[in-house]
Short mmCIF file of C-alpha atoms and ligand atoms in Angstrom, two decimals:
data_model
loop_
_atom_site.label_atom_id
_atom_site.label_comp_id
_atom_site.label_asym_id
_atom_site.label_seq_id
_atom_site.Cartn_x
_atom_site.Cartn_y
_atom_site.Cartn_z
CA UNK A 187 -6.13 32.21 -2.26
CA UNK A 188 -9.47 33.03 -0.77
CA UNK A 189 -9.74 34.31 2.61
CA UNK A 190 -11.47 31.76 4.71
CA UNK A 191 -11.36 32.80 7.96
CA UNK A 192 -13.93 35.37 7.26
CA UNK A 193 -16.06 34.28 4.84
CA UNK A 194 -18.50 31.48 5.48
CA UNK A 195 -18.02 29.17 2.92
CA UNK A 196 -19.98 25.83 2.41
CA UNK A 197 -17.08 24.09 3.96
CA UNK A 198 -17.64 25.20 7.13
CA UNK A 199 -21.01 24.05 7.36
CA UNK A 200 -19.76 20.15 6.33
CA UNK A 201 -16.87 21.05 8.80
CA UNK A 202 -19.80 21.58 11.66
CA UNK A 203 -21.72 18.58 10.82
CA UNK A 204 -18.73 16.34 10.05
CA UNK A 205 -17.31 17.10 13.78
CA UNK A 206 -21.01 16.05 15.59
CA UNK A 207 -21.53 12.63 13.86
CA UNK A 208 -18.40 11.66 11.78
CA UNK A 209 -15.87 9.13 13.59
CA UNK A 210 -12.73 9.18 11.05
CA UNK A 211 -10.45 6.32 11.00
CA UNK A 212 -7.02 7.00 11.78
CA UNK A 213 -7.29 10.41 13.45
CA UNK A 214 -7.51 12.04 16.94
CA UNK A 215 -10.92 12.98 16.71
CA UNK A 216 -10.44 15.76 19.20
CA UNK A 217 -7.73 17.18 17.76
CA UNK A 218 -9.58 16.75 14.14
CA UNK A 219 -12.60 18.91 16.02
CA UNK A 220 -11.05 21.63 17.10
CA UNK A 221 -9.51 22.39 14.07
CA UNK A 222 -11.87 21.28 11.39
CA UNK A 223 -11.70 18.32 8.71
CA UNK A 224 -10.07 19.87 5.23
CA UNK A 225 -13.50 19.16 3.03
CA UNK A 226 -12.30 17.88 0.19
CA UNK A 227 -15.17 19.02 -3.01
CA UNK A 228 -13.73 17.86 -6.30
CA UNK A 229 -10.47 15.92 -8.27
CA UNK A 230 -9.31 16.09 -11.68
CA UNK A 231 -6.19 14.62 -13.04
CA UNK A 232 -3.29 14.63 -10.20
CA UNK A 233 -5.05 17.61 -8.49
CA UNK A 234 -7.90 17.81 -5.79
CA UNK A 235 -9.76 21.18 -4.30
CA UNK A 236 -11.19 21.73 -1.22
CA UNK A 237 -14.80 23.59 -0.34
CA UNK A 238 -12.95 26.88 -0.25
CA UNK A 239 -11.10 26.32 -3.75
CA UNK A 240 -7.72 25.69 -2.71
CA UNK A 241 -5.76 23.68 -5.10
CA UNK A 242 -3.84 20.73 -4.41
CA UNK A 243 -1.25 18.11 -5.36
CA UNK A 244 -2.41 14.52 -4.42
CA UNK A 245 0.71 13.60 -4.10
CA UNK A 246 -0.54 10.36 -1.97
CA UNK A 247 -3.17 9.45 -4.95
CA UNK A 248 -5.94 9.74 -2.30
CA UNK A 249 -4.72 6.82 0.21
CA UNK A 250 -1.69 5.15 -2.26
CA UNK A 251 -4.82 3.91 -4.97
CA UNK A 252 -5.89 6.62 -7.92
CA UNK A 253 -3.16 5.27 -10.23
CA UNK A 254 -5.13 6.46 -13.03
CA UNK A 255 -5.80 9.93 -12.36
CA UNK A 256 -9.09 11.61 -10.55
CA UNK A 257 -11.93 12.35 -13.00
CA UNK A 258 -11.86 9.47 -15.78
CA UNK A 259 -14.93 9.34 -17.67
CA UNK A 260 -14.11 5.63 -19.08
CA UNK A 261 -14.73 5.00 -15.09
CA UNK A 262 -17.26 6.22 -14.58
CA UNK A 263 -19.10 5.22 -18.08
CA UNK A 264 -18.25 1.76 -17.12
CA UNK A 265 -19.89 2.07 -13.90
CA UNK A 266 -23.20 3.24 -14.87
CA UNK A 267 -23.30 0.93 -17.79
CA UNK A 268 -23.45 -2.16 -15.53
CA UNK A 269 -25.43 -0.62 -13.03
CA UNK A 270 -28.23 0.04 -15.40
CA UNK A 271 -27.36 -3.61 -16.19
CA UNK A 272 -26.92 -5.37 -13.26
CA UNK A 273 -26.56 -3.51 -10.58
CA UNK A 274 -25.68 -6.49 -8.09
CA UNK A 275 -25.55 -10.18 -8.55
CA UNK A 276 -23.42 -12.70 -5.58
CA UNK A 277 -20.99 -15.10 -7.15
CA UNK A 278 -21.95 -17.80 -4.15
CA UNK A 279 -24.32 -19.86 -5.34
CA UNK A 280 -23.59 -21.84 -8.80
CA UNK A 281 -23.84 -18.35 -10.01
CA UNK A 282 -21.14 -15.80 -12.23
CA UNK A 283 -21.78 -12.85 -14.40
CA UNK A 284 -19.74 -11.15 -16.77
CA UNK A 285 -17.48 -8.41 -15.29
CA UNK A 286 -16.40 -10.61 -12.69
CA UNK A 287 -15.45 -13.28 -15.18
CA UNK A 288 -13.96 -11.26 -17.19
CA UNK A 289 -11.91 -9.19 -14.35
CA UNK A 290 -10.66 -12.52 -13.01
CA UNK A 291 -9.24 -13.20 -16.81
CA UNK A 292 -7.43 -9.46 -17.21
CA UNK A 293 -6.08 -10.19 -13.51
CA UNK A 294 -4.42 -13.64 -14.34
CA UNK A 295 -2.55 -12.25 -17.75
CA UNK A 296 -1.24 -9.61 -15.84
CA UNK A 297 0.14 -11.29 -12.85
CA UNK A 298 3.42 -12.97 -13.19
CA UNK A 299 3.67 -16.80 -13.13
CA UNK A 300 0.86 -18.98 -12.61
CA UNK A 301 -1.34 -16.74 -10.58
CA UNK A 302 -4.02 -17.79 -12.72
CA UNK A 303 -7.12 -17.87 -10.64
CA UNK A 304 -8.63 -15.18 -8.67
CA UNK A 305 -11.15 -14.71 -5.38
CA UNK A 306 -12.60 -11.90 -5.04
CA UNK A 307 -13.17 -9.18 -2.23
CA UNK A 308 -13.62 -5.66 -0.99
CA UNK A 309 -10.71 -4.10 0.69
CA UNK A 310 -7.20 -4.83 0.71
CA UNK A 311 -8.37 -6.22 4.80
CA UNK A 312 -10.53 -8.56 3.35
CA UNK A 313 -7.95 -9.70 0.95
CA UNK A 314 -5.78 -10.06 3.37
CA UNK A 315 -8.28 -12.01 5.60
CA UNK A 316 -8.54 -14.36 2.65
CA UNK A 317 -5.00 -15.26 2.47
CA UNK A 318 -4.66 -16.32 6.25
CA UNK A 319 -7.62 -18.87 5.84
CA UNK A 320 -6.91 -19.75 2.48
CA UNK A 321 -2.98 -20.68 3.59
CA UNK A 322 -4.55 -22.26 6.63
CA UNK A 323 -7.33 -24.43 4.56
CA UNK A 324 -4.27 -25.63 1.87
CA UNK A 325 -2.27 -27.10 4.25
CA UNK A 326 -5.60 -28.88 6.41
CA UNK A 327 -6.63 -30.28 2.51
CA UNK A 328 -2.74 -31.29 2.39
CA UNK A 329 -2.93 -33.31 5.64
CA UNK A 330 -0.95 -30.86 7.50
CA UNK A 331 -2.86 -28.77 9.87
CA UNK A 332 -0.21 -28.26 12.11
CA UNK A 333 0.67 -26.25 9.49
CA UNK A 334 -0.96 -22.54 10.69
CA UNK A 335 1.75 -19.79 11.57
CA UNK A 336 2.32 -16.81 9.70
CA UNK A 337 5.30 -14.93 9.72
CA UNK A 338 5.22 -11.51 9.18
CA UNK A 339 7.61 -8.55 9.19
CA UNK A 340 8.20 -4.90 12.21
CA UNK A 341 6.26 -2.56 10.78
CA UNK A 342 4.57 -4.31 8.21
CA UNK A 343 0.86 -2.86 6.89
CA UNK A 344 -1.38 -5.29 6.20
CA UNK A 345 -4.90 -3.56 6.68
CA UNK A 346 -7.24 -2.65 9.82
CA UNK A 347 -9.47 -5.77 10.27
CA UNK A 348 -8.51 -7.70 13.36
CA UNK A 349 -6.63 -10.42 11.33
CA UNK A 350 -5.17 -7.56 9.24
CA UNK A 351 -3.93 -5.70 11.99
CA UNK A 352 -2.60 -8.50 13.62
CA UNK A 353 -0.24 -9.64 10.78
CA UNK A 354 0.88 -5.89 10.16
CA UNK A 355 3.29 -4.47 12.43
CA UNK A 356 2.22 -1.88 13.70
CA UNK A 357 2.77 -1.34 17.70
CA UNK A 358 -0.34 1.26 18.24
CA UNK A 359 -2.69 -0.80 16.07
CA UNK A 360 -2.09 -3.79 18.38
CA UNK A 361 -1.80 -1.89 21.74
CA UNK A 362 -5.61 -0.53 21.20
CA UNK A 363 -7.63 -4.33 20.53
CA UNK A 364 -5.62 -6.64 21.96
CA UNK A 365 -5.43 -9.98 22.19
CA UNK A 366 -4.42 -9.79 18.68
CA UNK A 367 -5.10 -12.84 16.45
CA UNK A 368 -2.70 -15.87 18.02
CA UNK A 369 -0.24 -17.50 15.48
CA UNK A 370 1.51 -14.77 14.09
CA UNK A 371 5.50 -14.60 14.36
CA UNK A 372 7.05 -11.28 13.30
CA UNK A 373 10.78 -10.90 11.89
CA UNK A 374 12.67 -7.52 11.54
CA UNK A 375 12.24 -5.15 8.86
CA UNK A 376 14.46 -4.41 5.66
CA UNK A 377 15.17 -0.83 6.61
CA UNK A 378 18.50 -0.48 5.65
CA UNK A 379 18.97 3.73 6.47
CA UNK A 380 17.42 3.31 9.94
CA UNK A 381 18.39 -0.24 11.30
CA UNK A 382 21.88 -1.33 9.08
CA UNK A 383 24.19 0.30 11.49
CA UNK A 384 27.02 0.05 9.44
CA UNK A 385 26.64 -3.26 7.20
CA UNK A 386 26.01 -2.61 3.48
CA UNK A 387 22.70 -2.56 1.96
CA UNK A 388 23.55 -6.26 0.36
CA UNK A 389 24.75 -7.38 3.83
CA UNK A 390 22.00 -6.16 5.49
CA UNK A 391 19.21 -7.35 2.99
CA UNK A 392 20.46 -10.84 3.32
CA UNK A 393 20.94 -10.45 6.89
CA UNK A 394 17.31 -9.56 7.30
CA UNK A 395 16.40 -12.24 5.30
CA UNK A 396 18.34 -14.76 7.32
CA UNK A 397 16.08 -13.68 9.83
CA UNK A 398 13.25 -15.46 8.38
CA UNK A 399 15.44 -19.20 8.25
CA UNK A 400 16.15 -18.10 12.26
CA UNK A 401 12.56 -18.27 12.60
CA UNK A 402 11.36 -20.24 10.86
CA UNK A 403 14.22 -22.93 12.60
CA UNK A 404 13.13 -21.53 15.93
CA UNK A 405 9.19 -22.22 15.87
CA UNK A 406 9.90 -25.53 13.69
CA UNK A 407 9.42 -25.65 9.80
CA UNK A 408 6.17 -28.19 9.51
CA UNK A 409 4.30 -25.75 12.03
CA UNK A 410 4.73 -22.67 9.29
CA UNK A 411 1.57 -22.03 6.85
CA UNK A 412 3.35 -18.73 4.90
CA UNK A 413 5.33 -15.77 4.77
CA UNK A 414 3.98 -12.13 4.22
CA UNK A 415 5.75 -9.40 3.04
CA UNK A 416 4.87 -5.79 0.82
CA UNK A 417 7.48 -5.97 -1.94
CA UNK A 418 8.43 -2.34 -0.46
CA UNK A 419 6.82 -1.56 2.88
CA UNK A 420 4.15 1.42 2.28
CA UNK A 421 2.45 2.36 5.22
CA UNK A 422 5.64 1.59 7.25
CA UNK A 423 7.25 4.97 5.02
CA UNK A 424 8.07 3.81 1.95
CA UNK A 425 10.95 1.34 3.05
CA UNK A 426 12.35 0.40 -0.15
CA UNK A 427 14.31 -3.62 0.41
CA UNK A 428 17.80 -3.74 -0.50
CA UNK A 429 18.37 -5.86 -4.27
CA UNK A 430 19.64 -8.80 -2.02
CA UNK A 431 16.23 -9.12 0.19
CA UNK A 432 13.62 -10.99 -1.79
CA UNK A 433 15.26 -13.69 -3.45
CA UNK A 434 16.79 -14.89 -0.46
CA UNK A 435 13.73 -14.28 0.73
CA UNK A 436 12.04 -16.59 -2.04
CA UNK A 437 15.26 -19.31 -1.40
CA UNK A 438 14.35 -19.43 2.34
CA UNK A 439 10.47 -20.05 1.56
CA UNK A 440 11.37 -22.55 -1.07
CA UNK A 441 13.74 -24.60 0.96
CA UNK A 442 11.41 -24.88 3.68
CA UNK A 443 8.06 -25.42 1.90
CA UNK A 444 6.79 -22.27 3.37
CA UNK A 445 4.29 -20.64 1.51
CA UNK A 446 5.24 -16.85 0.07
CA UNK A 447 2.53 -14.11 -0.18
CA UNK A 448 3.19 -10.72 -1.34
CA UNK A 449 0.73 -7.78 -0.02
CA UNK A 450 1.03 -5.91 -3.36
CA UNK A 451 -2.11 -3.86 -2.30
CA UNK A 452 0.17 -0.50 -2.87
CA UNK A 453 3.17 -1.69 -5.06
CA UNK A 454 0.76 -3.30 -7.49
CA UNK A 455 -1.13 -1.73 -10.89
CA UNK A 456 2.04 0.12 -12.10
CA UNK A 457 3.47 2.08 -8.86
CA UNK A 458 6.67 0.56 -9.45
CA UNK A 459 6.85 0.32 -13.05
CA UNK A 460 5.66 -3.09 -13.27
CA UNK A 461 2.37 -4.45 -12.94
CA UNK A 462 3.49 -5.72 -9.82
CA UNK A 463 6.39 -5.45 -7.19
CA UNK A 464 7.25 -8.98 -7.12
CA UNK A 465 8.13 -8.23 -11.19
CA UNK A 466 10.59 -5.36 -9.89
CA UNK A 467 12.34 -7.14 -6.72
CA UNK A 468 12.35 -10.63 -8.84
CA UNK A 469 10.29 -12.58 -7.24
CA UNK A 470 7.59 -15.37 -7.58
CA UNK A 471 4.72 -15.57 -5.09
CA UNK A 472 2.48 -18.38 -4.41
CA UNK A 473 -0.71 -16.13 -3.16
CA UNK A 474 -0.46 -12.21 -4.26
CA UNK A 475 -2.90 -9.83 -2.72
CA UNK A 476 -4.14 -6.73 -4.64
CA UNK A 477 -6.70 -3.90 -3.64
CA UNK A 478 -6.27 0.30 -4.10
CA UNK A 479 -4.75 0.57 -7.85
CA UNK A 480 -7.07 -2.37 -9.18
CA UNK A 481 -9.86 0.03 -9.60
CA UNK A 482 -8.01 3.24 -8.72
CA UNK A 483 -9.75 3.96 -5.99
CA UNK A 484 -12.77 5.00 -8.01
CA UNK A 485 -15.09 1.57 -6.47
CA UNK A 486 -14.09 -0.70 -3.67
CA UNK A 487 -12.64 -4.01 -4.63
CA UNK A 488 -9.67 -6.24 -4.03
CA UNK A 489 -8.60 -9.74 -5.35
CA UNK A 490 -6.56 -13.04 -4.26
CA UNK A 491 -4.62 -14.31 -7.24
CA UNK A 492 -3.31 -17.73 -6.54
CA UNK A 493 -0.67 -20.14 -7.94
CA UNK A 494 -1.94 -23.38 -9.14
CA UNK A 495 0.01 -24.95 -5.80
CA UNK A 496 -2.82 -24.05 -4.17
CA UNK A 497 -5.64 -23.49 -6.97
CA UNK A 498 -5.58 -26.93 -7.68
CA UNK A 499 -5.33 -28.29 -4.20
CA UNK A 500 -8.82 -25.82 -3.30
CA UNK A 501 -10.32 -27.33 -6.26
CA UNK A 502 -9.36 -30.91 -6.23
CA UNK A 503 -10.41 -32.05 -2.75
CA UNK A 504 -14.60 -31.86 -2.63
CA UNK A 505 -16.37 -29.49 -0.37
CA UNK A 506 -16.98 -25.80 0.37
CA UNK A 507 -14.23 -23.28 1.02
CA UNK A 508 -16.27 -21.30 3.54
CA UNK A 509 -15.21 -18.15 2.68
CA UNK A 510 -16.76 -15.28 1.00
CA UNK A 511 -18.41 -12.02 1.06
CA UNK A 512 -21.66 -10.44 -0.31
CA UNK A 513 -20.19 -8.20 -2.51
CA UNK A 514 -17.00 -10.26 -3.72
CA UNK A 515 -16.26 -9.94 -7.23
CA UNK A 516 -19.52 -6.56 -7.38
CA UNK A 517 -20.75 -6.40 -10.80
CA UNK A 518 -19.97 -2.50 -11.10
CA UNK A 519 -16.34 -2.48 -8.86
CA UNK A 520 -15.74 -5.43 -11.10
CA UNK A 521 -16.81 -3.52 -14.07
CA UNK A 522 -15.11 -0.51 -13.21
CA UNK A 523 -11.59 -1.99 -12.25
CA UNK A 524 -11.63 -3.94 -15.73
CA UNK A 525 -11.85 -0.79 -17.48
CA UNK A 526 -9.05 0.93 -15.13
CA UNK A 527 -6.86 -1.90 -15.87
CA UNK A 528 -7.42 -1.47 -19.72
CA UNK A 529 -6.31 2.13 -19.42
CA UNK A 530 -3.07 1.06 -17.16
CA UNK A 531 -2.19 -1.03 -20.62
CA UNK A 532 -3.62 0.82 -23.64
CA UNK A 533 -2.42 4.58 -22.70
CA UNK A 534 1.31 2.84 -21.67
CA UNK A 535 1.10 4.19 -18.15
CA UNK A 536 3.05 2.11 -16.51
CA UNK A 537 5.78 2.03 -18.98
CA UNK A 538 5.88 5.47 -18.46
CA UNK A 539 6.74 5.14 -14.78
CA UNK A 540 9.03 2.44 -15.62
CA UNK A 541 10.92 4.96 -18.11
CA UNK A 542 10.31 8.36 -17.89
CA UNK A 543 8.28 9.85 -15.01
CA UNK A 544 9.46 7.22 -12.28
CA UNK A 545 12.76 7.92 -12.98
CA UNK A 546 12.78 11.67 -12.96
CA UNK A 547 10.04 11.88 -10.11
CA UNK A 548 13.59 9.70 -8.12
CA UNK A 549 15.86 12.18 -9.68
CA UNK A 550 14.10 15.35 -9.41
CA UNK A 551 14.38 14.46 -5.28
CA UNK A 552 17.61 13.89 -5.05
CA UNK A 553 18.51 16.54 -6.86
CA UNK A 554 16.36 19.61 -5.15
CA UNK A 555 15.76 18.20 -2.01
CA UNK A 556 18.79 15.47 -1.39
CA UNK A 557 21.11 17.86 0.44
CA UNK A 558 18.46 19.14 2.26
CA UNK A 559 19.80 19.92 6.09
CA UNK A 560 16.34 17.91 7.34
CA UNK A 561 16.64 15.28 4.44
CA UNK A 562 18.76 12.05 6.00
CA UNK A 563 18.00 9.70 2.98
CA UNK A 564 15.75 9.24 0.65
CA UNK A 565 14.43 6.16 -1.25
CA UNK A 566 11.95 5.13 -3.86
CA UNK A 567 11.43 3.45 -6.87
CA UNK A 568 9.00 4.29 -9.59
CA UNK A 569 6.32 6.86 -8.68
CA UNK A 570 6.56 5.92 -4.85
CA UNK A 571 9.24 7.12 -2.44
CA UNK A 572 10.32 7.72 1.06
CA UNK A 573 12.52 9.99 2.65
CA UNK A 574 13.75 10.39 6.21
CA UNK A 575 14.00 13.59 7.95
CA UNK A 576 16.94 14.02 10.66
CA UNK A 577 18.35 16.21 13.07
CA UNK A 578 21.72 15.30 12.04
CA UNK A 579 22.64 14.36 8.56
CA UNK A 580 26.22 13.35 9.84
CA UNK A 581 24.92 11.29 12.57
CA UNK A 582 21.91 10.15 11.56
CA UNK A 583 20.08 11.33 14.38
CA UNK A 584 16.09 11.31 14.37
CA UNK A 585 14.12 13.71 16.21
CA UNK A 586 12.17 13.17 19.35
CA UNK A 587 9.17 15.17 18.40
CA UNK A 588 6.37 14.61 15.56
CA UNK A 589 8.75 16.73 13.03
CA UNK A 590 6.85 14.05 9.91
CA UNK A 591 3.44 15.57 11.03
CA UNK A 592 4.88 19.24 11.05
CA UNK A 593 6.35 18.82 7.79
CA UNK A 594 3.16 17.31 6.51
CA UNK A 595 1.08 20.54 8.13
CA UNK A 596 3.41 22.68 6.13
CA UNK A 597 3.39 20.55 2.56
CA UNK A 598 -0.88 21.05 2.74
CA UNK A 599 0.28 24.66 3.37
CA UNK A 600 2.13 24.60 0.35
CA UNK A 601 -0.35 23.13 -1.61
CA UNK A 602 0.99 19.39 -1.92
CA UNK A 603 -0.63 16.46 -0.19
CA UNK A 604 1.91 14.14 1.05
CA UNK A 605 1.77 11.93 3.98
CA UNK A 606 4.15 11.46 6.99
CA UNK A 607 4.77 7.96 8.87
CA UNK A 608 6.42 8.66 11.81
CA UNK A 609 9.95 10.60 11.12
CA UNK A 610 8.95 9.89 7.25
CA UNK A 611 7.45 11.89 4.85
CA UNK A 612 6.41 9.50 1.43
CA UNK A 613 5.30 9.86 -1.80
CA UNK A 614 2.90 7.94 -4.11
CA UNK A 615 1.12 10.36 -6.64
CA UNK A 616 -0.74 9.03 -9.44
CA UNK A 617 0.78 7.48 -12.14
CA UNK A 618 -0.38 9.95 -14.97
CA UNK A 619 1.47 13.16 -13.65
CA UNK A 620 3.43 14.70 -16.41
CA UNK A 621 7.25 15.93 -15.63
CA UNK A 622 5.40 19.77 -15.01
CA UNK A 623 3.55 18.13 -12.53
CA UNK A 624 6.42 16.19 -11.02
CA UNK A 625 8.42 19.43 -10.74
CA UNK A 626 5.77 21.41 -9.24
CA UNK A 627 5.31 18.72 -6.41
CA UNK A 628 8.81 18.77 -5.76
CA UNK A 629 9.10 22.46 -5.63
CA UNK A 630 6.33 22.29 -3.19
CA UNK A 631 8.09 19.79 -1.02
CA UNK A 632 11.18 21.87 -0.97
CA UNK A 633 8.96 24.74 0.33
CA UNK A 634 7.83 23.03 3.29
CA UNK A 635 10.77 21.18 3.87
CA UNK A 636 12.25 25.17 4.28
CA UNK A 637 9.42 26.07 6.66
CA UNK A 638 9.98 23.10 9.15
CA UNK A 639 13.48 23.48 8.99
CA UNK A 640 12.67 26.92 9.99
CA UNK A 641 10.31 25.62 13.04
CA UNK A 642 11.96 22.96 14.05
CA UNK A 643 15.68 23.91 14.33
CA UNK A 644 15.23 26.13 17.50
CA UNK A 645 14.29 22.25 18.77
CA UNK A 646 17.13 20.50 17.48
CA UNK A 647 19.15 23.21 19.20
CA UNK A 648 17.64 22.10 22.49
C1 PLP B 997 -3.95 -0.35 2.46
C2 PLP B 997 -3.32 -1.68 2.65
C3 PLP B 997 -4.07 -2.77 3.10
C4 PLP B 997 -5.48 -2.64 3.57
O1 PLP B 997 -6.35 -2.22 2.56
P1 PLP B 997 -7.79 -1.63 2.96
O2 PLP B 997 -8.47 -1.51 1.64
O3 PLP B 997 -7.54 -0.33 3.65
O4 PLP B 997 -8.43 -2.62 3.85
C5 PLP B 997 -3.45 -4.00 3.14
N1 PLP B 997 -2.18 -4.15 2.77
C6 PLP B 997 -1.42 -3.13 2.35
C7 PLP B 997 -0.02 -3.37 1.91
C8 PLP B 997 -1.97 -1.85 2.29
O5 PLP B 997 -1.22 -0.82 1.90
#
């Protein structure tokens, strides 16, 4: 590796400027100062190099979204070809053109069910923005307007726009903008490892799930618009439901006429093995939310697929839905995702996750790194996992300090991206790495998991 504390290298100059005028979401921009941004200069495949030529594993693809791989010429041929078409055209006013059209088609034979009929936006936020008022406007049109609470889940991620952040989980989110968005009822979290104490994974996913009746009961039935859920919870760290969870889940909904929407911005486009998650935890949304894998990360754009429940309802009663954005459904996003969703089918990717490198990517980590003295659990399906790291194996005893941002320090140090939520460390590469690839993340992993070990158990001893 090159020495770069020496040499001036372009990266430090982007470093300099970055730190006076960039304001980077999710960080401590201090902290991010002092020591620099990691400049990030070019991607191919699964890997990604920074300004000084270090090579890297993305083993997060980028933020949970290049499911096809970095450097995809069909991408980016697809994007210049409708930009030297059309670069822009809105889809508000009696107006359509064909990428859009034709997106919304791919997206409703690929979606289990009847999710037949798509709205278009430009961030899984939006998206999720979308389903709140679209939930809220179905049950006005079906004389019910009483109908408006949403019932979410601890921990949940559902995005960074006030309504988004609201309906996630996620204590610090809400602590730094409050007064959150009123309406919004929260139930506990399938995390069997951390929260089961004692009950078995079946008990406890239909426990957790029995949560939902509780609440629903408690705050009355005709005053609930929908539940929200991620099939497995990604931001949270990878919390992966136990078998019983969703269709109770689904019952619950059903018996009570609430509506069911599934946040499938990360599970969907293949990262469980299935187009979707619902398809792996058997279940059947009314509303399904999609962003990050649609296009792979390589334009912004996210969708609404919706059951004809509520298609036909928005379309049978007269009048606008006021709800839109400028560049819903963009021409070359549009364009671009069509063509990444072509690829997800033609070259058999996600089959391949479903039966060869999801599988061994799961058994490759339980078999180097599943008796590893830091490594209390891990879970995962597909080409996504979690795993938890402890002080005590025995006693599944969590640390006090940030160990997951330690261990993340060291797996950049090792030459693997990976990500850590809170005692978590989680997985989510793209889905065209090859077994070599696979193995060479894990080995990577292992390294670092070696070197925090080797910080952090003076601490435990403490
Ligand atoms: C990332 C994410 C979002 C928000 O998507 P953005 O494009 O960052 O707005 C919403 N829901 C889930 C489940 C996500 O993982």
């Amino acid at each position: 590796m090159p020495d770069t504390t020496t040499t001036p290298t372009p990266g430090n100059a982007i470093r300099d400027m970055d730190a006076r005028h960039h304001l980077h979401p999710f960080s401590d921009t201090r902290a991010l100062n002092q020591r620099g941004a990691r400049v990030i200069a070019r991607a191919e495949g699964v890997y990604v190099w920074d300004a000084d030529d270090n090579q890297l594993i993305d083993g997060m693809a980028g933020l949970w979204c290049v499911n096809i791989g970095y450097g995809r010429q069909e991408l980016i041929d697809a994007a210049v070809g409708q930009m030297q078409t059309l670069p822009y055209y809105n889809t508000f006013f009696q107006s359509t053109h064909a990428p859009v059209t034709r997106l919304a088609k791919a997206i409703a034979g690929i979606t289990p069910g009847d999710l037949d009929r798509v709205f278009f936006a430009n961030s899984g936020s939006e998206a999720i923005d979308t389903v709140i008022r679209m939930v809220r406007h179905y049950w006005t049109l079906k004389g019910k307007p009483y109908r408006k609470l949403l019932i979410a889940r601890e921990n949940a991620y559902h995005g960074s726009t006030l309504a988004g952040a609201s309906l996630g989980g996620m204590g610090h989110m809400h602590r730094q903008c409050d007064p959150m968005l009123p309406g919004i009822h929260r139930i506990g979290q399938p995390y069997w490892y951390g929260e089961a104490d004692g009950l078995s994974e079946e008990e406890f996913g239909l426990q957790r799930a029995r949560e939902l009746e509780e609440k629903i009961l408690e705050v009355g039935p005709d005053n609930v618009a929908a539940f929200i859920g991620e099939p497995i919870q990604g931001a949270g760290g990878v919390i992966v439901p136990p078998r019983t969870y969703w269709p109770e889940i689904q019952r619950i909904c059903r018996k009570y006429d609430v509506l069911l929407v599934a946040d499938e911005v990360i599970c969907g486009f293949g990262r469980t093995g299935q187009w979707f998650g619902c398809q792996t935890f058997d279940f059947q949304p009314d509303i399904l939310s999609m962003a990050k894998g649609l296009s792979s990360g390589y334009l912004p754009i996210s969708a609404v697929a919706v059951g004809d429940r509520i298609a036909d309802t928005l379309t049978e009663h007269c009048g606008d839905f006021n709800h839109g954005f400028t560049y819903s459904g963009h021409p070359a996003a549009a364009a671009v995702a069509l063509e990444n969703i072509r690829l997800l089918r033609d070259e058999g990717v996600i089959e391949s996750v479903a039966t060869d490198t999801g599988p061994y990517l799961q058994s490759r980590l339980r078999g180097v790194i599943g008796e590893h003295p830091l490594c209390g659990h891990i879970e995962g399906i597909g080409l996504i996992a979690g795993l938890a790291l402890v002080k005590d194996r025995q006693s599944r005893t969590f640390f006090d300090g940030d160990v997951g941002t330690v261990c993340r320090d060291e797996c950049t140090a090792a030459g693997l991206i990976a990500r850590a939520c809170g005692n978590r460390i989680v997985l989510s590469p793209p889905l065209v790495i090859s077994r070599e690839e696979i193995d060479a993340m894990v080995d990577r992993l292992r390294i670092a998991l070696d070197r925090t070990y080797a910080r952090v158990s003076g601490l435990s001893d403490a």
